[in-house]
Coordinates of C-alpha atoms in Angstrom, one line a residue:
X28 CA 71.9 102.6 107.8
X29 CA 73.7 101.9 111.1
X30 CA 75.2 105.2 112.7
X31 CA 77.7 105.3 115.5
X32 CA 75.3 106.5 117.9
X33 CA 72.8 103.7 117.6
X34 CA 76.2 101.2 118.9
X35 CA 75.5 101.9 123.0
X36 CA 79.0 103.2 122.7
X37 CA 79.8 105.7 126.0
X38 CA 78.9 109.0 125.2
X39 CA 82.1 110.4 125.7
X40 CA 83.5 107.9 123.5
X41 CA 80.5 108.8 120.9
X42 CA 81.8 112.6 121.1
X43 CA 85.1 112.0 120.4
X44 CA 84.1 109.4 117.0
X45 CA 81.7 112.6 115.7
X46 CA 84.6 114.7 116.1
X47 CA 87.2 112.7 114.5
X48 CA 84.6 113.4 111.6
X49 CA 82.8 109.4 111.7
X50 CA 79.1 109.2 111.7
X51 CA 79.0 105.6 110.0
X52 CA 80.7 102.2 111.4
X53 CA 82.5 100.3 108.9
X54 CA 81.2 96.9 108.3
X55 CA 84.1 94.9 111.0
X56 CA 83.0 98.2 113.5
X57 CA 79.6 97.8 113.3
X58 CA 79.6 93.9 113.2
X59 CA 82.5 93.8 116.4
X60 CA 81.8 96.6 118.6
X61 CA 78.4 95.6 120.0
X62 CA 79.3 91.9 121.2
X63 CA 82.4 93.7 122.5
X64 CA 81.0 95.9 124.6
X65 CA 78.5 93.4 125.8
X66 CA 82.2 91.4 127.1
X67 CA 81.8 88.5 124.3
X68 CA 84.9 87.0 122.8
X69 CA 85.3 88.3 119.4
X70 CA 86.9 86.9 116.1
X71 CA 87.4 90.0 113.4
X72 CA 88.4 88.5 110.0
X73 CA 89.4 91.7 108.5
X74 CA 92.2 92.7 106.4
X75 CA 94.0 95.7 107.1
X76 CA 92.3 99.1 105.8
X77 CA 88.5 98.3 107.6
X78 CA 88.6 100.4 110.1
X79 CA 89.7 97.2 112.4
X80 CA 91.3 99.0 114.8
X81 CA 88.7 101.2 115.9
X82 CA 86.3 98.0 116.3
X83 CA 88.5 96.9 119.2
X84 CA 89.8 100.5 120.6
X85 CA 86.0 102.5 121.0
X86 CA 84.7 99.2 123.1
X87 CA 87.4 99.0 125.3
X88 CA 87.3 102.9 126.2
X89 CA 83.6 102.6 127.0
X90 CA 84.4 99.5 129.4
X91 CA 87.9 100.8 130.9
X92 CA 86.2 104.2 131.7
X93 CA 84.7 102.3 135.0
X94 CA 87.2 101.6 137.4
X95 CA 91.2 102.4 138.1
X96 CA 94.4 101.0 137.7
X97 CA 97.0 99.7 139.9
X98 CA 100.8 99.5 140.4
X99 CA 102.1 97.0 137.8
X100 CA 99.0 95.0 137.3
X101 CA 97.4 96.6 133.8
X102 CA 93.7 96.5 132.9
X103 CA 94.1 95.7 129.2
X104 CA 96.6 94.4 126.7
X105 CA 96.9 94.6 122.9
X106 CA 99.2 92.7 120.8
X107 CA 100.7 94.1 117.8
X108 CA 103.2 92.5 115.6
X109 CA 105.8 95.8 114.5
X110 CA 106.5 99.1 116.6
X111 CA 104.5 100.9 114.6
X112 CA 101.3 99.5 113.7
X113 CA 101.3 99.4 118.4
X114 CA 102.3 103.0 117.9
X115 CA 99.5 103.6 115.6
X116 CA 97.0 102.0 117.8
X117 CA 98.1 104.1 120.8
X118 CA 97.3 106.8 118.5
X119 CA 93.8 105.1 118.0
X120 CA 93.8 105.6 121.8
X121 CA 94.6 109.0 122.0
X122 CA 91.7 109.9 119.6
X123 CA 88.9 108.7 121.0
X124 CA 89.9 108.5 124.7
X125 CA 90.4 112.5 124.7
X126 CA 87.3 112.7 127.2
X127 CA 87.9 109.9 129.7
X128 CA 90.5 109.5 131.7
X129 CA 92.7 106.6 130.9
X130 CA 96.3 105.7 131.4
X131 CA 98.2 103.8 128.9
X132 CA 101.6 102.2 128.2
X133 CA 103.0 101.7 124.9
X134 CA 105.8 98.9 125.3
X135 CA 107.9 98.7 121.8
X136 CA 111.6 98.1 121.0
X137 CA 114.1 100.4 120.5
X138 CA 112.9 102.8 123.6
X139 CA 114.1 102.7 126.7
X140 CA 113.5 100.2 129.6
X141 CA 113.3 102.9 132.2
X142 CA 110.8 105.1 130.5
X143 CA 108.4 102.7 130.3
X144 CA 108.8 100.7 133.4
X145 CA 107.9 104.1 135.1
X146 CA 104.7 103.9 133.3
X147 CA 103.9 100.5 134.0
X148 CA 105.1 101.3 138.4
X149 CA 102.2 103.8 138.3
X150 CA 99.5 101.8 136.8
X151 CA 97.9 101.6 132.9
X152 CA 94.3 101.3 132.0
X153 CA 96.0 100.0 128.2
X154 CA 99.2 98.2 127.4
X155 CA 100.3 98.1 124.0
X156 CA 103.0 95.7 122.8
X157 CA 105.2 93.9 121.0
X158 CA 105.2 90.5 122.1
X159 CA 108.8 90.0 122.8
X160 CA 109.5 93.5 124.6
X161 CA 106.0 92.6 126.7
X162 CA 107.7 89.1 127.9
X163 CA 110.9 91.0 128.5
X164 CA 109.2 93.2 130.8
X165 CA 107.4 90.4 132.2
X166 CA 110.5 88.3 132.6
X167 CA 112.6 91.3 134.6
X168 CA 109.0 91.0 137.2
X169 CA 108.1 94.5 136.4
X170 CA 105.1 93.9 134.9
X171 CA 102.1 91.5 136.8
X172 CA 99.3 90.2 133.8
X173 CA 96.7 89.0 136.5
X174 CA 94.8 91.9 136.1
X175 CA 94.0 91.6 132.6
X176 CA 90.6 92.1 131.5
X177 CA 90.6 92.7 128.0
X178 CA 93.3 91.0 125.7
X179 CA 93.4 92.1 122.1
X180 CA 95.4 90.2 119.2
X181 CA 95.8 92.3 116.5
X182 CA 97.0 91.1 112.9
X183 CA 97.4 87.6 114.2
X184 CA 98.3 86.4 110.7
X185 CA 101.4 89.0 110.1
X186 CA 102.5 87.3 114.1
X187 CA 102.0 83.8 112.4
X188 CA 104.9 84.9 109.8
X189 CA 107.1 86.6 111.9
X190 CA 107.4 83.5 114.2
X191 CA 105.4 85.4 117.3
X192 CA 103.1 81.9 117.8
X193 CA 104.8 80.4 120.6
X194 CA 104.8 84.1 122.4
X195 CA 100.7 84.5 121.8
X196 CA 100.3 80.8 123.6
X197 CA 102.9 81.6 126.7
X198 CA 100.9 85.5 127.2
X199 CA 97.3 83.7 127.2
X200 CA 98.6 81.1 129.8
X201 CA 99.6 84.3 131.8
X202 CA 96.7 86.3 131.6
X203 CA 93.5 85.5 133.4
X204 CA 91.2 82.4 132.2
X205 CA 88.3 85.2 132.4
X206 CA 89.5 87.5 130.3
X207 CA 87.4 88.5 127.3
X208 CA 89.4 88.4 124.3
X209 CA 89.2 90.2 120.6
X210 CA 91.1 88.7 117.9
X211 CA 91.9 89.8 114.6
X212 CA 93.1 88.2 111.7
X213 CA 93.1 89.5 107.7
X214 CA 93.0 85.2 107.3
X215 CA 92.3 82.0 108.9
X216 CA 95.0 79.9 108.4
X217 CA 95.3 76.4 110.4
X218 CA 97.6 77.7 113.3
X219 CA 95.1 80.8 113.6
X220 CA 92.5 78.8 113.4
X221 CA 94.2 76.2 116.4
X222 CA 94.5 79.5 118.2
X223 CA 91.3 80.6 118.5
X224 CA 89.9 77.0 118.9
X225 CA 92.0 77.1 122.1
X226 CA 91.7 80.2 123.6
X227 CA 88.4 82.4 122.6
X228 CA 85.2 81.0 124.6
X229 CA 82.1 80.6 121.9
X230 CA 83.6 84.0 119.9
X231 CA 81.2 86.3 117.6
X232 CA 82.7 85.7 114.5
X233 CA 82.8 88.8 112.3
X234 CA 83.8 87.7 108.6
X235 CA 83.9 90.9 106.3
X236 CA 87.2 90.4 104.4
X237 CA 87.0 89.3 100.8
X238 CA 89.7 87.0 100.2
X239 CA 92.8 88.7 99.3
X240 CA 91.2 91.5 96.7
X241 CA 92.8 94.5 95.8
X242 CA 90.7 97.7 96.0
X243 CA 88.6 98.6 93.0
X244 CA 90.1 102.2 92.6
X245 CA 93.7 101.0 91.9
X246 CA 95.3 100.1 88.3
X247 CA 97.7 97.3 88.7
X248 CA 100.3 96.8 86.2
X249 CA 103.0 94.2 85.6
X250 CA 106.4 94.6 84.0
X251 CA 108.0 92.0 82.7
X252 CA 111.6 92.3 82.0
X253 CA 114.7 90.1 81.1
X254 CA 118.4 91.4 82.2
X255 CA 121.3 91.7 80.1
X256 CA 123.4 89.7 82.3
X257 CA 122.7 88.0 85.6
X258 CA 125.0 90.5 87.7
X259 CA 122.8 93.5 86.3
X260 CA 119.7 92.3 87.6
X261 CA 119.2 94.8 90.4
X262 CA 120.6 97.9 88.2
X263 CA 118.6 97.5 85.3
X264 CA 115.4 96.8 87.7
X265 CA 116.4 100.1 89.7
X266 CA 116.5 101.8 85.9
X267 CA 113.2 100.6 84.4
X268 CA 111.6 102.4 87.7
X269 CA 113.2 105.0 87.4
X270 CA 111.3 105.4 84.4
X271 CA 108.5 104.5 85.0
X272 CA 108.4 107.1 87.6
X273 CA 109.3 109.6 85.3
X274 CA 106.6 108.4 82.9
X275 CA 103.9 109.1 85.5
X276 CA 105.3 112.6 86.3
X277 CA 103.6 114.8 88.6
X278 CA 100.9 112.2 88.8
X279 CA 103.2 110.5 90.7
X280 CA 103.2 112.7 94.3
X281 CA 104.7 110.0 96.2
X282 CA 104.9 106.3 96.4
X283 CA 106.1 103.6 98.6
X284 CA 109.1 100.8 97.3
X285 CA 108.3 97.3 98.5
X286 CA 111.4 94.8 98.3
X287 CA 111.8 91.4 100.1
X288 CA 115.2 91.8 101.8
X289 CA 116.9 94.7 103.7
X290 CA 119.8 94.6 101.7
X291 CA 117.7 95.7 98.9
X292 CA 115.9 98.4 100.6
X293 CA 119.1 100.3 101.7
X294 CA 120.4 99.8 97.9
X295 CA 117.4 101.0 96.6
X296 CA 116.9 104.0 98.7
X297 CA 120.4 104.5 98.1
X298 CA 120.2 104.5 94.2
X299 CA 117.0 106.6 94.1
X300 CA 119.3 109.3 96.0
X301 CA 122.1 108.8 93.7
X302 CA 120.0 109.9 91.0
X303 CA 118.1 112.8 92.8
X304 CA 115.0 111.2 93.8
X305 CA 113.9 112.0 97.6
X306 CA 113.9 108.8 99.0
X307 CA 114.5 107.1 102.3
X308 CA 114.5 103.2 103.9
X309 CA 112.4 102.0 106.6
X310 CA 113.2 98.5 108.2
X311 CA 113.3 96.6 111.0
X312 CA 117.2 96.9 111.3
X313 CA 116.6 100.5 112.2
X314 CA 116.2 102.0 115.4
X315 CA 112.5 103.1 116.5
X316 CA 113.0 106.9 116.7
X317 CA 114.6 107.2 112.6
X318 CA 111.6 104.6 111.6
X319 CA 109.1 107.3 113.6
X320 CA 111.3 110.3 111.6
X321 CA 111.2 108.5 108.4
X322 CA 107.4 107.7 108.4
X323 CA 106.5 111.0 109.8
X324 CA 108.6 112.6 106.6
X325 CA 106.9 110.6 104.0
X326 CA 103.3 111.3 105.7
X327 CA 104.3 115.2 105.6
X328 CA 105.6 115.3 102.0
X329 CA 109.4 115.8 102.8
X330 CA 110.3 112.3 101.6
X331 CA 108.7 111.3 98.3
X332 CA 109.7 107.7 98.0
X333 CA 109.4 105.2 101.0
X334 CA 111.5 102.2 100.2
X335 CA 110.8 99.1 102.9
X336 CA 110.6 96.5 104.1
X337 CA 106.9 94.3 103.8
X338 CA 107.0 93.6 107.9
X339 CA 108.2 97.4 108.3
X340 CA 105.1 99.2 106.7
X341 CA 102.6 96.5 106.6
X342 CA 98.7 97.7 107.8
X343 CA 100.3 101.4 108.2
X344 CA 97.7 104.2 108.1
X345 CA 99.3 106.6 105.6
X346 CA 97.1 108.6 103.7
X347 CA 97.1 110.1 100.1
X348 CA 99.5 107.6 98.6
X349 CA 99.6 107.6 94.5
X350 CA 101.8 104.7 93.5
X351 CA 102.9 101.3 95.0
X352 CA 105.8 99.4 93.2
X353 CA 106.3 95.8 94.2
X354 CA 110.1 96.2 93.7
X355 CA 110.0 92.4 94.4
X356 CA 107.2 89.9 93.5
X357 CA 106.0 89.8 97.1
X358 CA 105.9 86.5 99.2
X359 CA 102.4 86.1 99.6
X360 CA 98.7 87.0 98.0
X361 CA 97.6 89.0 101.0
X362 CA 101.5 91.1 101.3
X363 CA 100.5 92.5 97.8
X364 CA 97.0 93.4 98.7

């Protein structure tokens, strides 16, 4: 069996994995990080929940640790489709960077230009973005992408549904033709696969997602219902979970709300309140800091039902969840995985 320590990973960076409690690689880790940190392109076909991030994060430490930053001009960029799933990879950073010395920049909506134009003025090892608030930055001239030499794409098919294509083509034309690049992708669909045709020179290819299958420890369940009338639709949906949530009592400790509009993520939250359920909304209509509060309350306990959004809470990292309700039938296969 492969351990971390046989994967020529730094040995700071090796310290910091032992103490974050990992001995073994996941399959993606142990298929991506080697070719990585021998500076090949790498396609990760992984769906969210592999241990993905860490395939990209522990290479790029153990490179960026040699050399320094300058004024403007980052070392590294990764691409993130939502605030927090870039916020959860600059936690990723913060982990297993803890004994090298390495400056980053987390560049998201809904924080201010001035904070993190400081950040960028003094120099980062790592940028982490958004597309569109990188090519804001960009576009203002605070921010110089010929220094780039390591670009990471990160859920490249959630960017193909959120319309962030054309963005991913303009950043590659702006960062170096000799950048190595790692790309990641839970599937391969034609645009993705035009992409990396394009842009990744003679990638590994690391294949370890099964196609859109749910994990063997969770029962699934369908309900099928018919409303009264048309106009009761929502109500009488908001009802039968309500009781199936009181069914599953206590085995119910918490559980996240999927629904396909906004609309019906306030209403929801908004009804499970009503009724005296602790529950709160996450979107993308809400500003960064209340999504940060709101996530941080259902990961600590004081919120016990997370209604949101599919793009809001996609690929999160939260722990210890009992129950899932597709409050909608969800758009695609892989959004209900």
């Amino acid at each position: 069996m492969t351990k971390f320590s046989d994967l020529k990973l730094s040995p700071k960076v090796l310290k910091a994995v032992e103490e974050a409690g990992y001995e073994t690689p996941t399959p993606i880790q142990e298929g991506a990080i080697p070719p990585a940190l021998e500076g090949k392109d790498v396609l990760g076909i992984a769906q969210t929940g592999t241990g993905k991030t860490a395939s990209f994060t522990l290479p790029m430490i153990s490179k960026l640790a040699r050399g320094r930053a300058r004024a403007r001009m980052p070392r590294s960029l990764v691409l993130c489709p939502t605030r927090e799933l870039a916020a959860q990879v600059a936690e990723n950073f913060d982990t297993y960077a803890k004994y090298v010395k390495l400056t980053k920049a987390l560049l998201i909506g809904g924080v201010s230009f001035k904070d993190q134009d400081q950040l960028i003025d003094r120099g980062v090892d790592v940028l982490i973005a958004t597309p569109g608030r990188l090519l804001d930055h960009f576009e203002r001239g605070k921010l110089l992408l010929t220094g780039i030499e390591v670009m990471v794409v990160d859920e490249a098919d959630r960017m193909l549904d959120m319309g962030f294509i054309p963005d991913i083509e303009r950043i590659f034309g702006l960062v170096p033709f000799t950048r190595q690049t790692l790309f990641f992708s839970a599937t391969m669909a034609p645009e993705i696969e035009r992409i990396t045709n394009t842009f990744l020179s003679s990638p590994a290819r690391i294949e370890v997602a099964r196609q859109a299958t749910t994990s063997d420890t969770i029962t699934q369940a369908v309900i099928q219902f018919k409303p009264t009338r048309r106009d009761r639709a929502g109500s009488e949906k908001r009802r039968i979970m309500r009781t199936i949530i009181d069914s599953e009592g206590e085995a119910c400790t918490n559980a996240i709300i999927f629904c396909n509009r906004k609309t019906d993520v306030d209403i929801t939250a908004k009804s499970l309140k009503k009724y005296g359920y602790n529950a709160a909304p996450i979107h993308g209509d809400l500003d960064q800091s209340k999504r940060m509060e709101v996530l941080q309350g259902f990961r600590d306990g004081t919120i016990r039902f997370l209604c949101a959004s599919d793009v809001a809470a996609r690929g999160l990292d939260i722990p210890n969840v009992s129950h899932v309700f597709n409050f909608d039938v969800p758009g695609h296969a892989e959004d209900y995985v």
